[in-house]
Short mmCIF file of C-alpha atoms in Angstrom, two decimals:
data_model
loop_
_atom_site.label_atom_id
_atom_site.label_comp_id
_atom_site.label_asym_id
_atom_site.label_seq_id
_atom_site.Cartn_x
_atom_site.Cartn_y
_atom_site.Cartn_z
CA MET A 283 4.05 10.07 -22.17
CA THR A 284 5.00 7.25 -19.89
CA ALA A 285 8.20 7.28 -17.86
CA GLU A 286 11.05 5.50 -19.52
CA HIS A 287 12.16 2.24 -18.01
CA PRO A 288 16.00 1.90 -18.13
CA ARG A 289 17.00 -0.53 -20.85
CA PRO A 290 20.39 -1.72 -22.02
CA GLY A 291 21.33 -1.17 -25.62
CA ALA A 292 19.16 1.91 -26.28
CA GLU A 293 19.78 3.58 -29.64
CA ARG A 294 21.85 6.72 -29.74
CA ALA A 295 20.75 9.81 -31.62
CA THR A 296 22.48 10.60 -34.90
CA PRO A 297 24.59 13.75 -35.23
CA GLY A 298 22.52 16.89 -35.16
CA GLY A 299 19.98 15.44 -32.72
CA THR A 300 17.99 13.56 -35.37
CA PRO A 301 16.44 10.44 -33.86
CA PRO A 302 17.42 7.11 -35.40
CA PRO A 303 15.07 5.52 -37.92
CA PRO A 304 12.51 3.09 -36.49
CA PRO A 305 13.67 -0.54 -36.27
CA PRO A 306 12.16 -3.15 -38.61
CA PRO A 307 8.69 -4.53 -37.82
CA ALA A 308 8.78 -6.36 -34.51
CA VAL A 309 6.43 -9.25 -35.21
CA PRO A 310 4.93 -9.24 -38.73
CA GLU A 311 1.60 -10.84 -39.42
CA HIS A 312 2.49 -12.59 -42.66
CA GLY A 313 6.16 -13.55 -43.07
CA GLU A 314 9.24 -11.48 -42.54
CA PRO A 315 10.15 -8.20 -44.28
CA ALA A 316 12.67 -8.34 -47.08
CA GLY A 317 16.30 -7.65 -46.31
CA PRO A 318 18.44 -4.93 -47.91
CA ASP A 319 19.32 -7.25 -50.79
CA GLY A 320 15.67 -7.94 -51.55
CA ARG A 321 15.77 -11.51 -50.21
CA ALA A 322 13.44 -12.65 -47.46
CA ALA A 323 14.86 -12.55 -43.95
CA PRO A 324 14.81 -15.77 -41.90
CA HIS A 325 11.28 -16.40 -40.61
CA THR A 326 11.72 -17.54 -37.05
CA ALA A 327 10.29 -16.27 -33.78
CA ALA A 328 13.77 -15.89 -32.32
CA ALA A 329 14.97 -13.85 -35.29
CA THR A 330 11.88 -11.68 -35.12
CA SER A 331 12.42 -11.10 -31.40
CA ARG A 332 16.05 -10.15 -31.93
CA ARG A 333 15.18 -7.55 -34.54
CA ALA A 334 12.31 -6.19 -32.44
CA THR A 335 14.36 -5.63 -29.32
CA GLY A 336 17.99 -5.42 -30.41
CA GLN A 337 18.83 -8.13 -27.89
CA PRO A 338 19.87 -11.77 -28.18
CA GLY A 339 16.92 -14.02 -28.84
CA ALA A 340 18.21 -17.22 -27.25
CA ALA A 341 16.28 -18.36 -24.22
CA ARG A 342 18.01 -18.73 -20.92
CA PRO A 343 18.48 -22.30 -19.61
CA GLY A 344 15.17 -23.73 -18.49
CA GLN A 345 13.15 -20.91 -20.05
CA ALA A 346 11.21 -21.16 -23.30
CA PRO A 347 11.67 -18.29 -25.75
CA GLU A 348 8.86 -15.74 -25.73
CA GLU A 349 6.28 -16.34 -28.45
CA PRO A 350 5.54 -13.49 -30.86
CA GLU A 351 2.01 -12.79 -29.55
CA ARG A 352 3.23 -12.39 -25.97
CA LEU A 353 6.09 -10.13 -27.05
CA ALA A 354 3.73 -7.98 -29.09
CA ARG A 355 1.22 -7.60 -26.29
CA ALA A 356 3.97 -6.82 -23.79
CA ALA A 357 5.19 -4.12 -26.17
CA LEU A 358 1.68 -2.68 -26.49
CA THR A 359 1.45 -2.16 -22.73
CA ARG A 360 4.32 0.32 -23.08
CA ILE A 361 3.24 1.80 -26.42
CA ALA A 362 -0.42 2.60 -25.67
CA GLU A 363 -2.22 3.86 -22.59
CA PRO A 364 -4.44 1.41 -20.69
CA GLY A 365 -7.90 1.15 -22.19
CA ASP A 366 -6.93 2.79 -25.51
CA GLU A 367 -9.97 1.82 -27.61
CA LEU A 368 -8.34 2.80 -30.90
CA VAL A 369 -5.47 0.38 -30.33
CA GLY A 370 -8.03 -2.13 -29.06
CA ARG A 371 -9.89 -1.94 -32.37
CA TRP A 372 -6.63 -2.40 -34.27
CA LEU A 373 -5.87 -5.37 -32.08
CA ALA A 374 -9.24 -6.97 -32.83
CA ALA A 375 -8.94 -6.33 -36.55
CA HIS A 376 -5.28 -7.15 -37.22
CA GLY A 377 -3.82 -8.95 -34.19
CA ALA A 378 -1.10 -7.83 -31.81
CA CYS A 379 1.80 -8.87 -34.03
CA ALA A 380 0.56 -6.89 -37.02
CA VAL A 381 -0.19 -3.78 -34.93
CA VAL A 382 3.31 -3.72 -33.42
CA ALA A 383 4.85 -4.42 -36.82
CA ALA A 384 2.96 -1.49 -38.34
CA LEU A 385 4.02 0.81 -35.51
CA ASN A 386 7.65 -0.26 -35.81
CA GLY A 387 7.75 -0.24 -39.61
CA SER A 388 7.83 2.45 -42.26
CA GLY A 389 4.53 1.44 -43.88
CA PRO A 390 1.32 3.46 -43.94
CA ALA A 391 -0.49 4.29 -40.72
CA LEU A 392 -3.34 2.11 -39.54
CA GLY A 393 -6.74 3.69 -40.01
CA GLY A 394 -8.67 5.85 -37.58
CA THR A 395 -5.96 8.18 -36.30
CA GLY A 396 -4.27 11.42 -37.26
CA GLU A 397 -0.65 12.02 -38.08
CA ARG A 398 0.19 13.54 -34.71
CA ARG A 399 -1.12 10.63 -32.68
CA TRP A 400 0.37 8.10 -35.06
CA ALA A 401 3.76 9.79 -34.66
CA GLY A 402 3.44 9.60 -30.87
CA LEU A 403 2.65 5.91 -30.98
CA ARG A 404 5.55 5.33 -33.36
CA LEU A 405 7.88 7.14 -30.97
CA ARG A 406 6.82 4.93 -28.10
CA ALA A 407 7.07 1.82 -30.26
CA ALA A 408 10.65 2.67 -31.21
CA ARG A 409 11.59 2.74 -27.55
CA ALA A 410 9.65 -0.35 -26.45
CA ARG A 411 11.79 -3.24 -25.25
CA PRO A 412 9.42 -6.14 -24.48
CA HIS A 413 12.30 -8.57 -23.80
CA ALA A 414 13.68 -6.23 -21.14
CA ASP A 415 10.26 -5.73 -19.56
CA LEU A 416 9.56 -9.47 -19.48
CA ALA A 417 12.98 -10.10 -17.97
CA ALA A 418 12.36 -7.40 -15.35
CA ILE A 419 9.05 -8.85 -14.21
CA VAL A 420 10.51 -12.36 -13.99
CA ALA A 421 13.48 -11.05 -12.01
CA GLY A 422 11.03 -9.55 -9.53
CA GLY A 423 9.22 -12.84 -9.10
CA GLY A 424 6.32 -11.94 -11.37
CA ARG A 425 4.92 -12.83 -14.78
CA PHE A 426 3.00 -11.45 -17.75
CA VAL A 427 -0.33 -13.00 -18.75
CA CYS A 428 -2.46 -12.23 -21.78
CA PRO A 429 -5.57 -13.54 -23.56
CA GLY A 430 -5.12 -17.17 -24.49
CA ASP A 431 -3.21 -18.03 -21.32
CA SER A 432 -4.85 -20.47 -18.92
CA GLU A 433 -4.54 -17.83 -16.18
CA TRP A 434 -6.35 -15.10 -18.13
CA PRO A 435 -9.74 -14.12 -16.55
CA ARG A 436 -12.18 -14.18 -19.43
CA GLN A 437 -14.56 -11.76 -17.74
CA LEU A 438 -12.09 -9.01 -18.68
CA ASP A 439 -13.13 -9.56 -22.29
CA ASP A 440 -16.43 -7.87 -21.37
CA LEU A 441 -14.53 -4.59 -21.64
CA GLY A 442 -14.45 -5.01 -25.41
CA HIS A 443 -11.95 -2.78 -27.19
CA SER A 444 -10.86 -1.26 -23.87
CA ALA A 445 -9.81 -4.62 -22.43
CA PRO A 446 -6.20 -4.86 -21.20
CA PHE A 447 -3.58 -5.91 -23.75
CA GLY A 448 -2.14 -8.09 -20.98
CA LEU A 449 -1.52 -7.98 -17.24
CA TRP A 450 1.72 -7.87 -15.26
CA LEU A 451 1.37 -9.89 -12.06
CA ARG A 452 3.27 -10.41 -8.84
CA GLY A 453 2.21 -13.16 -6.46
CA GLU A 454 1.85 -16.93 -6.50
CA PRO A 455 -1.95 -17.50 -6.82
CA SER A 456 -3.71 -17.99 -10.14
CA LEU A 457 -5.44 -14.78 -11.20
CA ARG A 458 -8.21 -16.62 -13.03
CA LEU A 459 -9.03 -18.89 -10.09
CA TRP A 460 -8.93 -16.11 -7.53
CA ALA A 461 -11.13 -13.91 -9.70
CA LEU A 462 -13.85 -16.55 -9.93
CA ARG A 463 -15.01 -15.63 -6.41
CA SER A 464 -14.01 -12.01 -6.01
CA VAL A 465 -15.61 -8.79 -4.78
CA ALA A 466 -14.35 -5.24 -5.19
CA VAL A 467 -14.39 -3.05 -2.08
CA VAL A 468 -13.71 0.58 -2.97
CA GLY A 469 -14.29 4.03 -1.53
CA ALA A 470 -12.88 7.35 -0.45
CA ARG A 471 -9.19 7.92 0.18
CA ALA A 472 -9.86 10.49 2.91
CA CYS A 473 -12.28 8.20 4.72
CA THR A 474 -13.65 8.45 8.24
CA GLU A 475 -13.04 5.99 11.06
CA TYR A 476 -16.53 4.64 10.41
CA GLY A 477 -15.69 3.97 6.76
CA ALA A 478 -12.35 2.34 7.57
CA HIS A 479 -14.03 0.11 10.15
CA CYS A 480 -16.74 -0.97 7.69
CA ALA A 481 -14.21 -1.67 4.91
CA ALA A 482 -11.93 -3.69 7.18
CA ALA A 483 -14.87 -5.70 8.52
CA LEU A 484 -16.08 -6.41 4.99
CA GLY A 485 -12.59 -7.39 3.86
CA ALA A 486 -12.13 -9.76 6.78
CA GLY A 487 -15.62 -11.24 6.50
CA LEU A 488 -15.40 -11.86 2.76
CA ALA A 489 -11.88 -13.31 2.96
CA GLU A 490 -12.84 -15.65 5.81
CA ARG A 491 -15.57 -17.06 3.56
CA GLY A 492 -13.14 -17.67 0.69
CA TRP A 493 -13.88 -14.57 -1.40
CA THR A 494 -11.01 -12.59 -2.89
CA VAL A 495 -11.09 -8.94 -1.83
CA VAL A 496 -10.06 -6.75 -4.77
CA SER A 497 -9.21 -3.06 -4.41
CA GLY A 498 -6.76 -0.44 -5.63
CA ALA A 499 -4.18 -0.41 -2.78
CA ALA A 500 -4.83 3.33 -2.31
CA TYR A 501 -5.14 5.20 0.97
CA GLY A 502 -8.39 5.03 2.92
CA ILE A 503 -11.06 2.47 2.10
CA ASP A 504 -8.84 0.47 -0.29
CA ALA A 505 -6.11 -0.01 2.29
CA ALA A 506 -8.61 -0.88 5.03
CA ALA A 507 -10.22 -3.58 2.85
CA HIS A 508 -6.83 -5.13 2.01
CA ARG A 509 -5.76 -5.04 5.66
CA GLY A 510 -8.99 -6.70 6.75
CA ALA A 511 -8.39 -9.60 4.37
CA LEU A 512 -4.72 -9.91 5.31
CA ALA A 513 -5.61 -9.90 9.02
CA VAL A 514 -7.51 -13.18 8.61
CA ARG A 515 -4.93 -14.57 6.18
CA GLY A 516 -7.46 -14.47 3.39
CA PRO A 517 -7.13 -13.78 -0.36
CA THR A 518 -6.75 -10.21 -1.57
CA ALA A 519 -5.59 -8.60 -4.83
CA GLY A 520 -4.48 -5.04 -5.53
CA VAL A 521 -4.98 -3.49 -8.98
CA LEU A 522 -2.31 -0.83 -9.42
CA ALA A 523 -2.22 2.27 -11.63
CA CYS A 524 1.53 1.81 -12.16
CA GLY A 525 3.99 -1.00 -12.76
CA ALA A 526 3.60 -4.10 -10.63
CA ASP A 527 7.06 -3.43 -9.18
CA VAL A 528 6.23 0.14 -8.11
CA ALA A 529 4.88 0.73 -4.61
CA TYR A 530 2.43 3.60 -4.96
CA PRO A 531 1.31 5.41 -2.90
CA PRO A 532 4.60 5.41 -0.97
CA GLY A 533 2.78 5.47 2.37
CA ASN A 534 1.28 2.06 1.56
CA GLN A 535 4.62 0.50 0.66
CA GLU A 536 4.48 -2.12 3.42
CA LEU A 537 0.85 -2.94 2.63
CA ILE A 538 1.60 -3.36 -1.09
CA ARG A 539 4.57 -5.56 -0.26
CA ALA A 540 2.36 -7.73 1.94
CA VAL A 541 -0.30 -8.03 -0.76
CA GLY A 542 2.38 -9.05 -3.27
CA GLU A 543 3.80 -11.67 -0.92
CA ARG A 544 0.50 -13.14 0.35
CA GLY A 545 -1.87 -12.25 -2.46
CA LEU A 546 -1.70 -10.74 -5.94
CA LEU A 547 -0.58 -7.43 -7.43
CA ILE A 548 -2.08 -6.68 -10.85
CA ALA A 549 -0.97 -3.97 -13.28
CA GLU A 550 -1.66 -3.07 -16.90
CA LEU A 551 1.49 -0.98 -17.08
CA PRO A 552 4.93 -2.54 -17.58
CA PRO A 553 7.64 -2.67 -14.89
CA GLY A 554 8.90 0.70 -13.70
CA ASP A 555 6.03 2.73 -15.16
CA HIS A 556 4.54 5.50 -13.05
CA PRO A 557 0.93 6.43 -12.18
CA THR A 558 -0.94 9.45 -13.53
CA ARG A 559 -4.35 10.88 -12.74
CA SER A 560 -5.90 9.32 -15.84
CA ARG A 561 -4.37 5.94 -15.10
CA PHE A 562 -6.06 5.83 -11.70
CA VAL A 563 -9.41 6.33 -13.42
CA LEU A 564 -8.64 3.77 -16.12
CA ARG A 565 -7.57 1.02 -13.70
CA ASN A 566 -11.04 1.22 -12.10
CA ARG A 567 -12.57 -0.45 -15.14
CA VAL A 568 -10.34 -3.50 -14.52
CA ILE A 569 -11.48 -3.69 -10.89
CA ALA A 570 -15.12 -3.57 -11.99
CA ALA A 571 -14.76 -6.15 -14.77
CA LEU A 572 -12.59 -8.58 -12.82
CA THR A 573 -15.02 -9.05 -9.93
CA ARG A 574 -18.57 -10.33 -9.51
CA GLY A 575 -19.67 -7.19 -7.75
CA THR A 576 -18.52 -3.86 -6.35
CA VAL A 577 -19.17 -2.52 -2.85
CA VAL A 578 -18.76 1.22 -2.33
CA VAL A 579 -17.90 2.27 1.23
CA GLU A 580 -17.97 6.05 1.62
CA ALA A 581 -17.73 8.19 -1.50
CA ALA A 582 -18.39 11.86 -2.13
CA LEU A 583 -20.41 12.97 -5.13
CA ARG A 584 -17.12 13.37 -7.05
CA SER A 585 -15.17 10.21 -6.37
CA GLY A 586 -13.11 7.70 -8.30
CA ALA A 587 -15.03 4.97 -6.49
CA LEU A 588 -18.17 6.08 -8.33
CA VAL A 589 -16.34 5.54 -11.63
CA THR A 590 -15.80 1.92 -10.61
CA ALA A 591 -19.44 1.68 -9.54
CA ARG A 592 -20.81 3.04 -12.81
CA ARG A 593 -18.58 0.75 -14.84
CA ALA A 594 -19.70 -2.25 -12.77
CA ARG A 595 -23.33 -1.33 -13.46
CA VAL A 596 -22.70 -1.03 -17.21
CA LEU A 597 -20.95 -4.42 -17.22
CA GLY A 598 -23.89 -6.05 -15.48
CA ARG A 599 -22.06 -6.71 -12.23
CA GLN A 600 -23.73 -6.44 -8.83
CA LEU A 601 -23.52 -2.95 -7.36
CA MET A 602 -23.74 -2.49 -3.60
CA GLY A 603 -23.27 0.33 -1.12
CA VAL A 604 -22.76 0.67 2.63
CA PRO A 605 -24.97 3.48 4.01
CA GLY A 606 -23.41 6.14 6.20
CA PRO A 607 -24.45 9.16 8.24
CA VAL A 608 -26.68 11.51 6.23
CA THR A 609 -24.72 14.43 7.71
CA SER A 610 -21.45 13.27 6.09
CA GLY A 611 -20.37 14.49 2.67
CA LEU A 612 -18.57 11.15 2.23
CA SER A 613 -21.95 9.39 2.31
CA GLN A 614 -23.57 11.43 -0.44
CA GLY A 615 -22.11 9.49 -3.35
CA VAL A 616 -23.04 6.14 -1.83
CA HIS A 617 -26.57 7.29 -0.99
CA GLU A 618 -27.02 8.52 -4.55
CA LEU A 619 -26.13 5.02 -5.76
CA LEU A 620 -28.55 3.49 -3.26
CA ARG A 621 -31.35 5.64 -4.63
CA GLY A 622 -30.68 4.05 -8.03
CA GLU A 623 -29.71 0.47 -8.80
CA ALA A 624 -27.34 -0.26 -5.90
CA THR A 625 -28.31 -2.60 -3.06
CA VAL A 626 -27.83 -1.79 0.61
CA VAL A 627 -25.35 -4.09 2.34
CA THR A 628 -24.02 -3.92 5.87
CA ASP A 629 -21.87 -7.03 6.27
CA ALA A 630 -20.12 -9.80 4.34
CA ASP A 631 -23.11 -12.15 4.49
CA GLU A 632 -25.30 -9.63 2.69
CA VAL A 633 -22.61 -9.06 0.05
CA ILE A 634 -22.30 -12.81 -0.59
CA GLU A 635 -26.08 -13.07 -0.90
CA GLN A 636 -25.84 -10.67 -3.85
CA VAL A 637 -22.82 -12.16 -5.63
CA GLY A 638 -22.82 -15.80 -4.53
CA MET A 639 -24.57 -18.89 -5.78
CA VAL A 640 -28.28 -19.56 -5.43
CA GLY A 641 -29.03 -20.37 -1.81
CA GLU A 642 -26.12 -18.42 -0.30
CA LEU A 643 -28.46 -16.28 1.76
CA ALA A 644 -27.61 -13.96 4.60
CA PRO A 645 -29.02 -15.16 7.94
CA GLU A 646 -32.37 -13.66 8.85
CA ARG A 647 -31.99 -10.81 11.28
CA ARG A 648 -34.03 -11.08 14.51
CA ALA A 649 -34.43 -8.77 17.44
CA PRO A 650 -32.99 -9.99 20.75
CA ALA A 651 -35.35 -12.29 22.63
CA VAL A 652 -36.84 -11.01 25.92
CA PRO A 653 -38.51 -13.07 28.67
CA ARG A 654 -42.04 -11.90 27.85
CA ASP A 655 -41.68 -13.34 24.32
CA ALA A 656 -42.41 -16.77 25.87
CA LEU A 657 -45.74 -15.68 27.43
CA SER A 658 -49.01 -16.90 26.02
CA PRO A 659 -51.29 -14.21 24.51
CA GLY A 660 -53.64 -14.42 27.52
CA ALA A 661 -50.85 -14.02 30.08
CA ALA A 662 -49.31 -11.14 28.12
CA ARG A 663 -52.68 -9.36 28.03
CA VAL A 664 -53.07 -9.68 31.82
CA LEU A 665 -49.48 -8.50 32.38
CA GLU A 666 -50.19 -5.38 30.33
CA ALA A 667 -53.35 -4.73 32.35
CA LEU A 668 -51.46 -4.27 35.63
CA PRO A 669 -50.71 -0.64 36.59
CA GLY A 670 -47.18 0.56 35.93
CA ARG A 671 -46.90 1.98 39.45
CA GLY A 672 -48.46 0.75 42.66
CA THR A 673 -50.88 -2.12 43.06
CA GLY A 674 -54.16 -3.12 41.47
CA GLU A 675 -57.12 -5.13 42.68
CA LEU A 676 -58.24 -8.27 40.85
CA ALA A 677 -61.50 -6.70 39.66
CA ARG A 678 -59.72 -3.67 38.20
CA ILE A 679 -57.11 -5.83 36.47
CA ALA A 680 -59.83 -8.08 35.02
CA CYS A 681 -61.68 -5.02 33.70
CA SER A 682 -58.52 -3.67 32.03
CA ALA A 683 -57.71 -7.07 30.54
CA GLY A 684 -61.28 -7.64 29.34
CA ALA A 685 -61.40 -11.15 30.80
CA PRO A 686 -63.33 -12.94 33.59
CA PRO A 687 -61.82 -12.55 37.09
CA GLY A 688 -61.28 -16.32 37.44
CA GLU A 689 -59.26 -16.53 34.26
CA VAL A 690 -57.30 -13.41 35.20
CA LEU A 691 -56.48 -14.87 38.62
CA ALA A 692 -55.12 -18.02 36.98
CA ARG A 693 -52.94 -15.91 34.68
CA LEU A 694 -51.69 -13.84 37.61
CA HIS A 695 -50.52 -16.97 39.38
CA GLU A 696 -48.69 -18.03 36.18
CA LEU A 697 -47.03 -14.62 36.01
CA ARG A 698 -46.12 -14.82 39.66
CA ALA A 699 -44.41 -18.18 39.14
CA LEU A 700 -42.42 -16.68 36.26
CA GLY A 701 -41.34 -13.70 38.35
CA PHE A 702 -43.34 -10.98 36.51
CA VAL A 703 -45.75 -10.04 39.33
CA GLU A 704 -46.05 -10.34 43.08
CA ARG A 705 -48.97 -10.31 45.51
CA ASP A 706 -49.52 -7.60 48.09
CA GLY A 707 -52.45 -8.74 50.22
CA GLU A 708 -55.51 -8.74 47.93
CA CYS A 709 -53.72 -6.67 45.33
CA TRP A 710 -51.14 -7.38 42.65
CA GLN A 711 -48.17 -5.41 41.40
CA LEU A 712 -45.35 -5.69 38.87
CA THR A 713 -41.87 -6.85 39.84
CA ALA A 714 -38.70 -5.34 38.33
CA LEU A 715 -38.87 -8.00 35.59
CA GLY A 716 -42.52 -7.22 34.86
CA LYS A 717 -41.84 -3.48 34.53
CA GLY A 718 -40.05 -3.96 31.22
CA HIS A 719 -41.62 -2.17 28.25
CA PRO A 720 -44.75 -4.09 27.09
CA ILE A 721 -43.39 -4.33 23.55
CA GLY A 722 -39.73 -4.77 24.52
#
């Protein structure tokens, strides 16, 4: 049962503690229900909204009245838990308005559920106040978006019947546009300094290149990834397991405030709603579906980050992992992914190579250049033929190099000019530069 959000005008119980009867259908699918006298009630969106919420339906100056579909979907975010596939199937079959009307009405239950669960949904529906929730999010500088809106990210539809009914947002940027180039960076809450460093570096590197860093605003890897993106003034979005106006965990209150002011806060739950253990798990599917790929930085064998990773794999998103010390338990989950379908990544360039457009390749890695790299094969062979300690005569050096003495002498003079060898009478010896490892 979700926490109740304070609402004005809540119904009072009848004498004896009996709860009041459910209100009329909120947003019917086909016309309005008949009134007490048997005549049809007025069929207008405003009238429907007033009956559904018990509040005035007139829009405030400069604000359009909420359309029935938006009201119904806002109500569903308080009636059902995130990712409820049963309600998702009802939604696909009947539409949001009809589902809310059935839950608010006295008609027969929709198919596929038992009496006990139906009663629980009806109880929540009787207490839902979508007008109040929409007003609360607007008062906090946010908004509610749902399928059909221009800001809705269509990749969330890949979740099928477990797709969000709608999303409560705080922040100025467009969710759809920011999600077009986005990467999830997730991992352990109780991370090591190594993990925090890697996550922050990834967050900063991706954000600098214009990629939105998406995470869950939790302790550990999530917070480090967000902070990395914020440090370079780049785009970042936090997907919360509570209302968009709730700062959880409390220790990340300042971080969540900063993400809301400079990025985006995303929530499936309505304003004021609280997190639960199951809601943390369920929000991971949104992180996986919203982004082009998921990077796991440190995760034990039992980790919520692995839930995100598995969901990303099922959805066909890119799955990546940052390797860690084999002696660390926080590396075991990541290494298990890397033994399967995940790809090893170590920096932002390698992540973008996996999720970016064709041709966005990470730069080729090369070992540092050393002076002997510039030597010709013949000169390098003569250099290797000199003794590591002491001096060597020309004949001995030529024998070791397998080359005529005249050719070896010419190479020795080249090496002397370059500072690799020096002459000691009739003998030759290595200088400090020439004593570097032959394959260094």
